[in-house]
């Protein structure tokens, strides 16, 4: 049963060891992420982390390592997804961020475990909708995508799963933005994304245009559309309810990239 949805950016500069002491612009978004990490950790010990692969065509590995580090981003700060060390595919950035959020939730302890759910950043909306149905079923199975227990999704079973969504918005929101400077089209698109996340408007997220998002550098479009299908699609009743409440803790673009931190609270199961 879905306990809570937490939405955070896929930003390496969230990690203090990578940002450095002079990066004061990261403090507000980092504080917001830490706050939702605590809430997600209080709501559920088992999480599914939903985020994009680093490259198109590289999603879908059946197993990922349970450990990784940010060496590719300048400092080899280690993170873990919980449980014993395992072999497998290297963690993409979205899952490294998930590991860091896990550490912030329980102080780096062993209580929380995270299952990676990695999507292709170039999936079509229809592919995202299909993946969202699979995710809904995994949530109904208590976070285990391989579960074949027909009773494991019973809402009275007490097996509550948190969903952590790691995704960035547009990359052209300020004059010095990495997406080529400020563009009005990017600002307008980011406003639509932020408003949809603030209202838990799954229809608006599902309707995001893949080409427009690609043109504005939206790295989180596929993850948000999978989330939309899992929480609001016509077949999502296999796992979860309509969202009862949504709260935004942060929405801004300190480096010209859209960062949104939000929490969705599910209502009663359908």
Short mmCIF file of C-alpha atoms in Angstrom, two decimals:
data_model
loop_
_atom_site.label_atom_id
_atom_site.label_comp_id
_atom_site.label_asym_id
_atom_site.label_seq_id
_atom_site.Cartn_x
_atom_site.Cartn_y
_atom_site.Cartn_z
CA UNK A 1 0.00 0.00 0.00
CA UNK A 2 1.32 3.45 -0.92
CA UNK A 3 2.07 5.50 2.19
CA UNK A 4 3.48 8.73 0.76
CA UNK A 5 4.98 10.19 -2.40
CA UNK A 6 8.03 12.46 -2.10
CA UNK A 7 9.26 14.38 -5.16
CA UNK A 8 12.82 15.76 -5.21
CA UNK A 9 15.24 17.06 -7.86
CA UNK A 10 17.98 14.95 -9.40
CA UNK A 11 20.65 17.46 -8.44
CA UNK A 12 24.17 16.46 -7.34
CA UNK A 13 24.55 19.85 -5.63
CA UNK A 14 22.06 18.66 -3.01
CA UNK A 15 24.97 16.72 -1.53
CA UNK A 16 27.03 19.07 0.69
CA UNK A 17 30.28 17.27 -0.10
CA UNK A 18 29.75 18.04 -3.80
CA UNK A 19 28.38 21.57 -3.45
CA UNK A 20 31.10 22.88 -1.14
CA UNK A 21 30.73 25.43 1.68
CA UNK A 22 30.42 28.40 -0.68
CA UNK A 23 27.33 27.09 -2.47
CA UNK A 24 24.80 28.86 -0.25
CA UNK A 25 22.21 28.84 -3.05
CA UNK A 26 21.70 25.14 -2.43
CA UNK A 27 20.69 25.49 1.23
CA UNK A 28 16.94 26.17 0.73
CA UNK A 29 16.40 23.25 -1.65
CA UNK A 30 18.58 20.95 0.46
CA UNK A 31 16.58 21.83 3.58
CA UNK A 32 13.35 21.06 1.74
CA UNK A 33 14.67 17.70 0.54
CA UNK A 34 15.82 16.80 4.05
CA UNK A 35 12.35 17.65 5.36
CA UNK A 36 10.57 15.37 2.89
CA UNK A 37 13.17 12.65 3.49
CA UNK A 38 12.25 12.66 7.18
CA UNK A 39 8.56 12.49 6.33
CA UNK A 40 9.02 9.65 3.88
CA UNK A 41 11.20 7.80 6.38
CA UNK A 42 8.53 8.16 9.05
CA UNK A 43 5.82 6.95 6.69
CA UNK A 44 7.54 3.81 5.37
CA UNK A 45 10.70 1.74 5.82
CA UNK A 46 10.47 0.33 2.29
CA UNK A 47 10.73 2.73 -0.63
CA UNK A 48 10.58 2.52 -4.39
CA UNK A 49 12.81 5.16 -5.99
CA UNK A 50 11.56 6.28 -9.40
CA UNK A 51 13.98 8.13 -11.66
CA UNK A 52 15.49 8.26 -15.12
CA UNK A 53 18.52 6.45 -16.44
CA UNK A 54 21.53 8.57 -17.31
CA UNK A 55 21.18 7.78 -21.01
CA UNK A 56 18.35 6.81 -23.31
CA UNK A 57 18.23 3.07 -23.89
CA UNK A 58 20.02 2.18 -20.64
CA UNK A 59 16.98 1.64 -18.41
CA UNK A 60 15.53 -1.70 -17.55
CA UNK A 61 18.42 -3.46 -15.82
CA UNK A 62 16.92 -6.11 -13.61
CA UNK A 63 19.45 -5.56 -10.84
CA UNK A 64 21.38 -2.54 -9.66
CA UNK A 65 24.16 -2.29 -7.15
CA UNK A 66 23.01 -1.44 -3.65
CA UNK A 67 25.99 0.91 -3.20
CA UNK A 68 27.52 3.70 -5.23
CA UNK A 69 29.29 7.02 -4.99
CA UNK A 70 29.42 10.45 -6.61
CA UNK A 71 32.96 10.06 -7.95
CA UNK A 72 31.73 10.86 -11.44
CA UNK A 73 30.52 14.24 -10.13
CA UNK A 74 33.75 15.29 -8.45
CA UNK A 75 33.79 13.70 -4.97
CA UNK A 76 33.49 9.95 -4.28
CA UNK A 77 30.94 10.44 -1.50
CA UNK A 78 29.38 6.98 -0.88
CA UNK A 79 25.66 6.19 -0.70
CA UNK A 80 23.67 3.03 -0.12
CA UNK A 81 20.18 1.83 -0.95
CA UNK A 82 20.10 -0.38 2.13
CA UNK A 83 20.48 -4.09 2.68
CA UNK A 84 23.66 -6.06 2.04
CA UNK A 85 26.08 -4.99 -0.71
CA UNK A 86 25.07 -6.44 -4.07
CA UNK A 87 26.54 -6.58 -7.56
CA UNK A 88 24.77 -5.34 -10.65
CA UNK A 89 24.46 -2.31 -12.91
CA UNK A 90 26.00 0.95 -11.62
CA UNK A 91 23.52 3.33 -10.04
CA UNK A 92 22.48 6.21 -12.31
CA UNK A 93 22.45 9.73 -10.90
CA UNK A 94 18.77 9.53 -9.95
CA UNK A 95 19.44 6.46 -7.81
CA UNK A 96 22.57 7.99 -6.26
CA UNK A 97 20.36 10.88 -5.18
CA UNK A 98 17.84 8.35 -3.83
CA UNK A 99 20.63 6.78 -1.78
CA UNK A 100 21.60 10.18 -0.38
CA UNK A 101 17.96 10.95 0.49
CA UNK A 102 17.72 7.58 2.24
CA UNK A 103 20.72 8.53 4.38
CA UNK A 104 19.09 11.85 5.27
CA UNK A 105 15.89 10.05 6.27
CA UNK A 106 17.42 7.83 8.94
CA UNK A 107 20.87 9.24 9.55
CA UNK A 108 22.57 6.64 7.40
CA UNK A 109 21.13 3.79 9.48
CA UNK A 110 19.91 0.43 8.26
CA UNK A 111 16.17 0.85 8.76
CA UNK A 112 15.21 2.07 5.28
CA UNK A 113 15.63 0.00 2.11
CA UNK A 114 15.18 1.35 -1.41
CA UNK A 115 14.22 -0.54 -4.58
CA UNK A 116 15.36 1.22 -7.79
CA UNK A 117 12.75 1.76 -10.50
CA UNK A 118 14.69 3.24 -13.43
CA UNK A 119 12.93 4.54 -16.54
CA UNK A 120 14.18 5.61 -19.95
CA UNK A 121 14.25 9.42 -20.22
CA UNK A 122 13.03 9.20 -23.82
CA UNK A 123 10.06 6.90 -23.31
CA UNK A 124 6.89 8.10 -25.00
CA UNK A 125 3.89 9.09 -22.86
CA UNK A 126 2.27 5.77 -23.80
CA UNK A 127 5.33 3.83 -22.63
CA UNK A 128 5.31 5.83 -19.41
CA UNK A 129 1.64 5.02 -18.88
CA UNK A 130 2.36 1.30 -19.27
CA UNK A 131 5.28 1.52 -16.86
CA UNK A 132 3.06 3.40 -14.41
CA UNK A 133 0.65 0.48 -14.35
CA UNK A 134 3.54 -1.86 -13.57
CA UNK A 135 4.62 0.49 -10.79
CA UNK A 136 1.09 0.56 -9.40
CA UNK A 137 1.11 -3.21 -9.26
CA UNK A 138 4.49 -3.20 -7.51
CA UNK A 139 3.13 -0.79 -4.92
CA UNK A 140 0.16 -3.07 -4.39
CA UNK A 141 2.63 -5.92 -3.86
CA UNK A 142 4.30 -4.04 -1.03
CA UNK A 143 7.13 -2.69 -3.16
CA UNK A 144 8.24 -6.06 -4.52
CA UNK A 145 8.03 -6.07 -8.35
CA UNK A 146 8.54 -9.85 -8.38
CA UNK A 147 5.88 -10.70 -5.83
CA UNK A 148 3.35 -13.34 -6.88
CA UNK A 149 1.42 -13.28 -3.62
CA UNK A 150 -2.19 -12.37 -4.46
CA UNK A 151 -2.76 -11.10 -0.94
CA UNK A 152 0.39 -8.99 -0.70
CA UNK A 153 -1.44 -5.89 -1.91
CA UNK A 154 -4.12 -6.06 0.77
CA UNK A 155 -4.47 -2.52 2.19
CA UNK A 156 -5.03 -4.03 5.63
CA UNK A 157 -1.76 -5.94 5.53
CA UNK A 158 0.18 -3.06 7.07
CA UNK A 159 2.92 -3.20 4.42
CA UNK A 160 3.28 0.50 3.61
CA UNK A 161 5.64 1.59 0.85
CA UNK A 162 7.03 5.06 0.19
CA UNK A 163 7.55 6.33 -3.36
CA UNK A 164 10.49 8.67 -3.95
CA UNK A 165 10.44 10.41 -7.34
CA UNK A 166 13.76 11.94 -8.43
CA UNK A 167 13.35 14.33 -11.37
CA UNK A 168 14.48 17.72 -12.72
CA UNK A 169 12.64 20.32 -14.75
CA UNK A 170 13.62 22.78 -17.48
CA UNK A 171 17.23 23.84 -17.93
CA UNK A 172 16.73 27.31 -19.45
CA UNK A 173 15.27 29.35 -16.59
CA UNK A 174 17.94 32.01 -16.05
CA UNK A 175 20.48 33.92 -18.20
CA UNK A 176 23.30 31.61 -17.13
CA UNK A 177 21.29 28.37 -17.26
CA UNK A 178 23.00 25.27 -18.67
CA UNK A 179 20.27 24.86 -21.28
CA UNK A 180 21.42 27.90 -23.25
CA UNK A 181 20.24 30.81 -21.17
CA UNK A 182 16.76 32.00 -20.28
CA UNK A 183 13.86 31.17 -22.62
CA UNK A 184 10.24 32.27 -22.10
CA UNK A 185 9.07 28.91 -23.43
CA UNK A 186 11.03 27.10 -20.72
CA UNK A 187 9.67 29.40 -18.01
CA UNK A 188 6.11 28.77 -19.16
CA UNK A 189 6.62 25.00 -19.30
CA UNK A 190 8.22 24.93 -15.86
CA UNK A 191 5.26 26.86 -14.46
CA UNK A 192 2.90 24.20 -15.85
CA UNK A 193 5.01 21.42 -14.35
CA UNK A 194 5.23 23.11 -10.96
CA UNK A 195 1.51 23.82 -10.89
CA UNK A 196 0.74 20.20 -11.76
CA UNK A 197 3.01 18.90 -9.00
CA UNK A 198 1.52 21.38 -6.53
CA UNK A 199 -2.02 20.17 -7.29
CA UNK A 200 -1.14 16.49 -7.83
CA UNK A 201 -2.68 17.00 -11.26
CA UNK A 202 -1.88 13.65 -12.83
CA UNK A 203 -3.78 14.55 -15.99
CA UNK A 204 -1.58 17.59 -16.60
CA UNK A 205 1.58 15.55 -16.02
CA UNK A 206 0.37 12.82 -18.38
CA UNK A 207 -0.33 15.46 -21.02
CA UNK A 208 3.20 16.89 -21.06
CA UNK A 209 4.51 16.96 -24.61
CA UNK A 210 7.64 14.84 -24.96
CA UNK A 211 9.14 16.97 -27.73
CA UNK A 212 8.53 20.24 -25.89
CA UNK A 213 10.06 18.81 -22.72
CA UNK A 214 13.10 17.57 -24.65
CA UNK A 215 13.55 21.00 -26.23
CA UNK A 216 13.58 22.64 -22.79
CA UNK A 217 15.85 20.04 -21.18
CA UNK A 218 13.25 18.52 -18.86
CA UNK A 219 15.04 15.48 -17.48
CA UNK A 220 12.15 14.36 -15.26
CA UNK A 221 9.33 14.16 -17.80
CA UNK A 222 9.28 10.36 -18.07
CA UNK A 223 9.46 9.82 -14.30
CA UNK A 224 6.63 12.29 -13.69
CA UNK A 225 4.48 10.62 -16.34
CA UNK A 226 5.09 7.19 -14.80
CA UNK A 227 4.09 8.69 -11.45
CA UNK A 228 0.96 10.16 -13.02
CA UNK A 229 -0.09 6.79 -14.41
CA UNK A 230 0.62 4.99 -11.14
CA UNK A 231 -1.34 7.46 -9.00
CA UNK A 232 -4.04 8.74 -11.30
CA UNK A 233 -4.38 6.59 -14.37
CA UNK A 234 -7.55 4.61 -15.10
CA UNK A 235 -5.88 1.36 -14.08
CA UNK A 236 -4.11 2.73 -11.01
CA UNK A 237 -6.81 1.33 -8.74
CA UNK A 238 -4.73 -1.84 -8.63
CA UNK A 239 -2.56 -0.09 -6.04
CA UNK A 240 -3.41 3.37 -4.87
CA UNK A 241 -6.03 6.05 -4.45
CA UNK A 242 -6.51 9.51 -5.73
CA UNK A 243 -4.12 11.90 -4.01
CA UNK A 244 -5.85 13.46 -1.00
CA UNK A 245 -3.37 16.30 -0.45
CA UNK A 246 -0.32 17.82 -2.10
CA UNK A 247 2.21 20.20 -0.61
CA UNK A 248 5.12 22.00 -2.27
CA UNK A 249 8.10 22.74 -0.04
CA UNK A 250 10.28 24.28 -2.74
CA UNK A 251 9.93 25.45 -6.35
CA UNK A 252 12.70 27.55 -7.83
CA UNK A 253 15.63 27.51 -10.25
CA UNK A 254 18.75 28.56 -8.32
CA UNK A 255 21.04 27.46 -11.17
CA UNK A 256 18.62 27.98 -14.03
CA UNK A 257 17.24 24.44 -13.64
CA UNK A 258 13.74 23.76 -12.33
CA UNK A 259 13.92 22.10 -8.91
CA UNK A 260 10.66 21.10 -7.22
CA UNK A 261 10.27 19.45 -3.82
CA UNK A 262 6.79 18.20 -3.00
CA UNK A 263 4.83 15.62 -1.02
CA UNK A 264 1.66 13.85 -2.11
CA UNK A 265 -0.48 12.12 0.51
CA UNK A 266 -2.74 9.35 -0.80
CA UNK A 267 -6.34 9.08 0.32
CA UNK A 268 -8.18 5.88 1.10
CA UNK A 269 -7.56 3.01 -1.33
CA UNK A 270 -10.02 2.78 -4.22
#
